[in-house]
Rosetta silent file (secondary structure, phi, psi, omega in degrees, C-alpha in Angstrom):
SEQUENCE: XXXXXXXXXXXXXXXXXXXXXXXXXXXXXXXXXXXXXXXXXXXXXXXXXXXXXXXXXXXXXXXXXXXXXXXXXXXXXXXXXXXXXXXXXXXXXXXXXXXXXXXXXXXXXXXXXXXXXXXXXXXXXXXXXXXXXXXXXXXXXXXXXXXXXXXXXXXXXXXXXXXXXXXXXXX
SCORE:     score description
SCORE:     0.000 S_00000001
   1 L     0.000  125.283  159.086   65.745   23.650   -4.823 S_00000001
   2 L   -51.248  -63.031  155.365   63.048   22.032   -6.988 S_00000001
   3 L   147.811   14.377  179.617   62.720   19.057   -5.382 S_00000001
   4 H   -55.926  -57.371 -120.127   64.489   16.931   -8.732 S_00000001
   5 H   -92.860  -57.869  170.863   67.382   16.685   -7.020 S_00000001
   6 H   -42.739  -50.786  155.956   65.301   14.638   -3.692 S_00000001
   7 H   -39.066  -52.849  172.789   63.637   12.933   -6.447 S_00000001
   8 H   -72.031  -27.575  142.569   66.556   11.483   -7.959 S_00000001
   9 H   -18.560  -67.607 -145.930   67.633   10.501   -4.484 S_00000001
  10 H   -99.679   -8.253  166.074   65.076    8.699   -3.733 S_00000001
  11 H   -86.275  -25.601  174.546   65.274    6.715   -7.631 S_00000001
  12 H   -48.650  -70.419 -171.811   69.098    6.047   -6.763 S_00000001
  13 H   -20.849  -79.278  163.790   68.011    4.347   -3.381 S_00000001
  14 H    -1.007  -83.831 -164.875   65.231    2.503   -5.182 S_00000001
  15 H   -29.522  -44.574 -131.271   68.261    1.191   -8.124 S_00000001
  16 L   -89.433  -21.027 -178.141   70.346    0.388   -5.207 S_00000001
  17 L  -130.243   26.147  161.602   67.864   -2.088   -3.540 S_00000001
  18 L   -64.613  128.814  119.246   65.979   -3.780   -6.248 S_00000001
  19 L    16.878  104.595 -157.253   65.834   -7.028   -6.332 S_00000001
  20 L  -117.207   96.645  172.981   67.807   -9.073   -9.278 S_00000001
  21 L  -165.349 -178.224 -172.479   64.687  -10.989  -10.351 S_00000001
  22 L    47.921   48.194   11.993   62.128  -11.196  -12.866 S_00000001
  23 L   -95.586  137.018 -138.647   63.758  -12.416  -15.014 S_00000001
  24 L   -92.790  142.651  171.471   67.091  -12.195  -13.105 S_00000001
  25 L   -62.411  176.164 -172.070   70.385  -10.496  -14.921 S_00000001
  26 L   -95.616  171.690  175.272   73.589  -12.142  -14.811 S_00000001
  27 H   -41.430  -76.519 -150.949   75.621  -10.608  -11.758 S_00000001
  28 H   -34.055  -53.591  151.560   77.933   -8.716  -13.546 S_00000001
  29 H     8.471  -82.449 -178.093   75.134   -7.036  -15.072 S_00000001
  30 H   -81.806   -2.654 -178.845   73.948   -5.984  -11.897 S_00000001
  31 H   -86.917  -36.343  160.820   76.975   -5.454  -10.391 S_00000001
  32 H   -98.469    2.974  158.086   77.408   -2.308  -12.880 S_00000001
  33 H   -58.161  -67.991  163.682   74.115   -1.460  -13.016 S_00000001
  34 H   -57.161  -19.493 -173.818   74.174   -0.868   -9.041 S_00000001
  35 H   -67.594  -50.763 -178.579   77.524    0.486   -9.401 S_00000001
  36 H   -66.366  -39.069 -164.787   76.482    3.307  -11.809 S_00000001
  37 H  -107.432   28.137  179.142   73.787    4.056   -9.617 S_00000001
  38 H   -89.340  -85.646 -167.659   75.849    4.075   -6.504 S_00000001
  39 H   -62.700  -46.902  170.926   77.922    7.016   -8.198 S_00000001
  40 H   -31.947  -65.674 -173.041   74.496    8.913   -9.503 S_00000001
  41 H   -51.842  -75.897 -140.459   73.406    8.995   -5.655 S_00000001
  42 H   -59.545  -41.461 -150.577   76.597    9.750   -4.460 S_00000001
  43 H   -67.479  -78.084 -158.038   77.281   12.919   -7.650 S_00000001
  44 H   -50.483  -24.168 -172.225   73.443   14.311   -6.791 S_00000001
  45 H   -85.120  -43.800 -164.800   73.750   14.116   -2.915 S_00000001
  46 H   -83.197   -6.806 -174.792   77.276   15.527   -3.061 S_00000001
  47 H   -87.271  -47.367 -172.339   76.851   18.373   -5.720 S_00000001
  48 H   -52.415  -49.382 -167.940   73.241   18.994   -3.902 S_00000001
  49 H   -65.501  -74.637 -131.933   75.791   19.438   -0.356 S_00000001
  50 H   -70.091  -14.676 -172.412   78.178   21.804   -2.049 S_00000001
  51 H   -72.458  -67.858 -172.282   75.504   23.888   -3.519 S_00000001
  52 H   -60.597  -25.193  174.065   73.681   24.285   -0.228 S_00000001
  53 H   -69.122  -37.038  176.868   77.291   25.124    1.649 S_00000001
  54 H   -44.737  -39.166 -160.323   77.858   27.608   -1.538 S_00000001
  55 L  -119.122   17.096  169.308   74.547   29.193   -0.274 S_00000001
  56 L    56.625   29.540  146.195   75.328   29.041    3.225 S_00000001
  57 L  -104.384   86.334 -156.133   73.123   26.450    3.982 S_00000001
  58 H   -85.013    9.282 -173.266   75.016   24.102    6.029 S_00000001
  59 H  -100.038    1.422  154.203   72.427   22.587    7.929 S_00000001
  60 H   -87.888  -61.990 -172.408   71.028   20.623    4.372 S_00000001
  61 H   -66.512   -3.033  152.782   74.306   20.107    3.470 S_00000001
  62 H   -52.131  -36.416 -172.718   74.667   18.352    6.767 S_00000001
  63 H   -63.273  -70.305  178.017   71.478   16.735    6.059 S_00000001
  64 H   -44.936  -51.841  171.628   72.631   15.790    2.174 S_00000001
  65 H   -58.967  -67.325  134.589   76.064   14.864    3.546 S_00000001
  66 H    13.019  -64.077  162.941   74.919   12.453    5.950 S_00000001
  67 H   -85.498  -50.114  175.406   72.837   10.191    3.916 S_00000001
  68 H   -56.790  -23.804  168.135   75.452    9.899    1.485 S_00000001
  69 H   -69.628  -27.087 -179.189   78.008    8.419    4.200 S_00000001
  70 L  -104.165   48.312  134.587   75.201    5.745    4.550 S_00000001
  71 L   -88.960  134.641 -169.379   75.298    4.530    0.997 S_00000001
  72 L   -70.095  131.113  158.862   76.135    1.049    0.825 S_00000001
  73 L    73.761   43.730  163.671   79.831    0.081   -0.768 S_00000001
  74 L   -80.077  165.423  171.918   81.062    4.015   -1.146 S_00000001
  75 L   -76.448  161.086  149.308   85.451    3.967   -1.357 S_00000001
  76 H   -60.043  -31.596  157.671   87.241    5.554    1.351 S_00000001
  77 H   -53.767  -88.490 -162.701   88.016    8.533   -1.228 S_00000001
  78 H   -75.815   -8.421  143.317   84.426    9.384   -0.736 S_00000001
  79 H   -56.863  -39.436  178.570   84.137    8.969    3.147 S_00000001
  80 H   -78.623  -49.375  166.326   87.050   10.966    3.750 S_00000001
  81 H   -48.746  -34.858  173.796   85.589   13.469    1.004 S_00000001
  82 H  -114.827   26.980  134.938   82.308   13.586    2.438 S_00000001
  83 H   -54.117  -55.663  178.926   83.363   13.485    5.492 S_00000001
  84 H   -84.854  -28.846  150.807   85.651   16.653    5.928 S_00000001
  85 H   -27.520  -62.633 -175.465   82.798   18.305    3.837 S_00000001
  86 H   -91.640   21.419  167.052   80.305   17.610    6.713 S_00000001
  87 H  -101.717  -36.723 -176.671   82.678   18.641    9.718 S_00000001
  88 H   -49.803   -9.852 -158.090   83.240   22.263    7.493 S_00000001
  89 L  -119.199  -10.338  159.440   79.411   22.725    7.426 S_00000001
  90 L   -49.084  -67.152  176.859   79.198   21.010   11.346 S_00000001
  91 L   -71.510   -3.667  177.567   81.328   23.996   12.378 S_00000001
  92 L   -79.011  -37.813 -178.691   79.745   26.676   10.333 S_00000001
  93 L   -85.829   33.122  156.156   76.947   25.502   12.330 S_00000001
  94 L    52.080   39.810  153.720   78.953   26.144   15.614 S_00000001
  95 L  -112.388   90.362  165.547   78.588   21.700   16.453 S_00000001
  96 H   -58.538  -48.236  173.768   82.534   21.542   17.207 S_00000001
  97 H   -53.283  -93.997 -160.172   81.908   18.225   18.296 S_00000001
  98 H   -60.288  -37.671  167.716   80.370   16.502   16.235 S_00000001
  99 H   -51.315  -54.477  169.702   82.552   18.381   13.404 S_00000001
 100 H   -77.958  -12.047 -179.230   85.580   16.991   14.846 S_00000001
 101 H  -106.321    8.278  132.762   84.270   13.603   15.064 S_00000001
 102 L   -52.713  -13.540 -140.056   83.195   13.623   11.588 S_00000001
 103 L  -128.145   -4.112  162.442   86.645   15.019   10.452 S_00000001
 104 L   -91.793  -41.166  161.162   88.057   12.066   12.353 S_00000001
 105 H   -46.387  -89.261 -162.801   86.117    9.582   10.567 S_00000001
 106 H   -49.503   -0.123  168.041   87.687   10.898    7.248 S_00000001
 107 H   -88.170  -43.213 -166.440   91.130   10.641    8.465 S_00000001
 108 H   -79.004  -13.287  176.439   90.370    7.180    9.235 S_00000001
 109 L   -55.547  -24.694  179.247   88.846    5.949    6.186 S_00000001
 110 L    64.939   73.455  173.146   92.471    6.120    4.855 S_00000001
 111 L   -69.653  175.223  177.513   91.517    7.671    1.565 S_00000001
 112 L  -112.300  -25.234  157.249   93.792    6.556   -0.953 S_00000001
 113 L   -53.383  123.001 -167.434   93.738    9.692   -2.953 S_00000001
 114 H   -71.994  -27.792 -155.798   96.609   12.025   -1.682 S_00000001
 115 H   -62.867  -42.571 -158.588   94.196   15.142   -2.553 S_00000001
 116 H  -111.616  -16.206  157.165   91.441   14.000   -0.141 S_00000001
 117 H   -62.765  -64.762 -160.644   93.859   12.116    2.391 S_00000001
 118 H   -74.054  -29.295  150.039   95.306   15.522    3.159 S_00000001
 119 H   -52.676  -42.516  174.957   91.558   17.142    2.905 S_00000001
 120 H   -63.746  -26.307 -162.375   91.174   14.770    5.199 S_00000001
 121 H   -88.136  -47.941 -175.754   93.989   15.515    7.896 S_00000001
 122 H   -56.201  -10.318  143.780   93.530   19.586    7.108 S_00000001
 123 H   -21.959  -89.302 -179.238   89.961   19.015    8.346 S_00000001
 124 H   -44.616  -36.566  177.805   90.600   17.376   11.669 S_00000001
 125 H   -88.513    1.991  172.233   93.208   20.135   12.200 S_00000001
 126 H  -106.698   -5.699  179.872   91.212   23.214   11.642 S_00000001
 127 H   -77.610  -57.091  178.726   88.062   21.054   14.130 S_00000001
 128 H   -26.614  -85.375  178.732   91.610   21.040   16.437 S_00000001
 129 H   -53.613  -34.200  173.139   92.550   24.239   16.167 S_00000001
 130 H   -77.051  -70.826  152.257   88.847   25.427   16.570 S_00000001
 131 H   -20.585  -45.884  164.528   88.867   23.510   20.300 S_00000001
 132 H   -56.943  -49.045 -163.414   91.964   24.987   21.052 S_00000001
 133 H   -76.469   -3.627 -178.213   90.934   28.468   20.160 S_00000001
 134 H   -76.754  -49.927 -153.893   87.311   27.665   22.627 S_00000001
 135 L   -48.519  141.860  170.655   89.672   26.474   25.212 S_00000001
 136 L  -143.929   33.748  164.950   90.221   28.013   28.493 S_00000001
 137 L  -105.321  133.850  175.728   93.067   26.352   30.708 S_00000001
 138 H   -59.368  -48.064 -170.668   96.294   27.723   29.252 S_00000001
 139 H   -44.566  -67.095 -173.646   97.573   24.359   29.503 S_00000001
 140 H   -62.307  -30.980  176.403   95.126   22.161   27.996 S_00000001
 141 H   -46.147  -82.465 -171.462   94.782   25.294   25.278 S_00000001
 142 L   -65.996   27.149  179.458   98.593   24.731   24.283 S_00000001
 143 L  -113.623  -65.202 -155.091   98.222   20.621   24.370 S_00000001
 144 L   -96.016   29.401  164.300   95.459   20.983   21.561 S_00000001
 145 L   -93.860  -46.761 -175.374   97.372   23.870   19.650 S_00000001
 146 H   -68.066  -23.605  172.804  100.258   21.240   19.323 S_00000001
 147 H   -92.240   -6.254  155.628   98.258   18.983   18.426 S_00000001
 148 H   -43.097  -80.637  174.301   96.751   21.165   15.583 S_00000001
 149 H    -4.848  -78.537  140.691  100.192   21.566   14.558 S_00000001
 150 H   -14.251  -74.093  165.583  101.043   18.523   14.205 S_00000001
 151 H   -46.511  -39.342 -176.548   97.821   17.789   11.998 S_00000001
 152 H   -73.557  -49.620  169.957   98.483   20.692    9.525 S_00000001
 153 H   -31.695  -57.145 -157.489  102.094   18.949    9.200 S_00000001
 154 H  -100.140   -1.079  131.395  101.192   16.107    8.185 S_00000001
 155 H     7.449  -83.041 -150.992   98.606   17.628    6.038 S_00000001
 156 H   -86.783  -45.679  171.915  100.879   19.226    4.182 S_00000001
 157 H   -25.500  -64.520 -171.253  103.298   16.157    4.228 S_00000001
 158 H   -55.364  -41.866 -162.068  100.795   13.681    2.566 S_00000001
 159 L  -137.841   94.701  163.816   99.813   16.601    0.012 S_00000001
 160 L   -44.049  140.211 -170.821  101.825   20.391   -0.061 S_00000001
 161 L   178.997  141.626  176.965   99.521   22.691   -0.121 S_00000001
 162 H   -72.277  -47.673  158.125   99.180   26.265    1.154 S_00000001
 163 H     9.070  -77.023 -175.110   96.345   25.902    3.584 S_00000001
 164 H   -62.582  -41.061  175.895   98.044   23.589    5.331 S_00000001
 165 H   -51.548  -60.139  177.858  101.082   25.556    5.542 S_00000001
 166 H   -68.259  -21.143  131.584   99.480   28.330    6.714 S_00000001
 167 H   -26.680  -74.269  178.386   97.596   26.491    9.542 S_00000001
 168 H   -20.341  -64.389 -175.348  100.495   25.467   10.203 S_00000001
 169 H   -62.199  -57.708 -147.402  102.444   28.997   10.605 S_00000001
 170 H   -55.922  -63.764 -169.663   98.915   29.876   12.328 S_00000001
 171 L   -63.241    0.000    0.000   98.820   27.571   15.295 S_00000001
């Protein structure tokens, strides 16, 4: 990493909380002006996470992931996207917790996009299934296998896809 890509970060932010003054634009104006640089931030922070998971550094893309859920007026498509993104690179870093509650968030955002609703569910259900497989009362073990289950279903419901299927079959 150069440090461009933290540079351009930090000029998104900037766009995003200037001021509409001197002499001031009309709204709309500024309403696609912030918009576009709303989507800049979000492209460099999320291509900068996949690069660093690509290169098995998940604790910057945790880092990278992270500030992009706290850009103001992202969709639910990209909370649930960068959301199940940072519970895959939570649990590569062996934080189950915190993996699964990230991977809960993106199911709840309700993406509207079937691709990343179903990103979203196959998440939660491999954070699931990763609890289950820690677990060590047979009971409680087979409670959070079913409810793995269950997640990879409707996975595959919202979106078919083999993954999910195979989760499925798995748990």
């Amino acid at each position: 990493n150069s440090g461009r890509g933290d540079d351009a970060i930090s000029e998104f932010m900037m766009a995003l909380q200037l001021p509409n003054d001197d002499p001031p634009l009309e709204e709309p104006m500024v309403d696609q002006l912030r918009s576009h640089a709303r989507s800049s931030l979000c492209n460099t922070l999320g291509c900068g996470s996949q690069q660093a998971a690509a290169t098995g550094n998940h604790a910057r893309a945790v880092e990278l992931l992270k500030r992009l859920l706290t850009v103001p007026g992202i969709d639910a498509n990209e909370i649930a996207r960068s959301g199940s993104n940072l519970a895959t690179s939570l649990a590569k870093l062996g934080r189950l917790a915190d993996a699964e509650a990230a991977a809960s968030n993106a199911t709840a955002a309700e993406a509207c996009n079937p691709t990343i609703k179903a990103l979203a569910r196959y998440s939660l259900a491999c954070c699931t299934e990763l609890r289950a497989d820690a677990c060590t009362d047979p009971q409680e073990k087979a409670a959070i296998y079913a409810t793995a289950k269950e997640l990879f279903r409707s996975a595959h419901e919202v979106r078919p896809d083999p993954a999910s299927s195979m989760g499925y079959r798995r748990v």
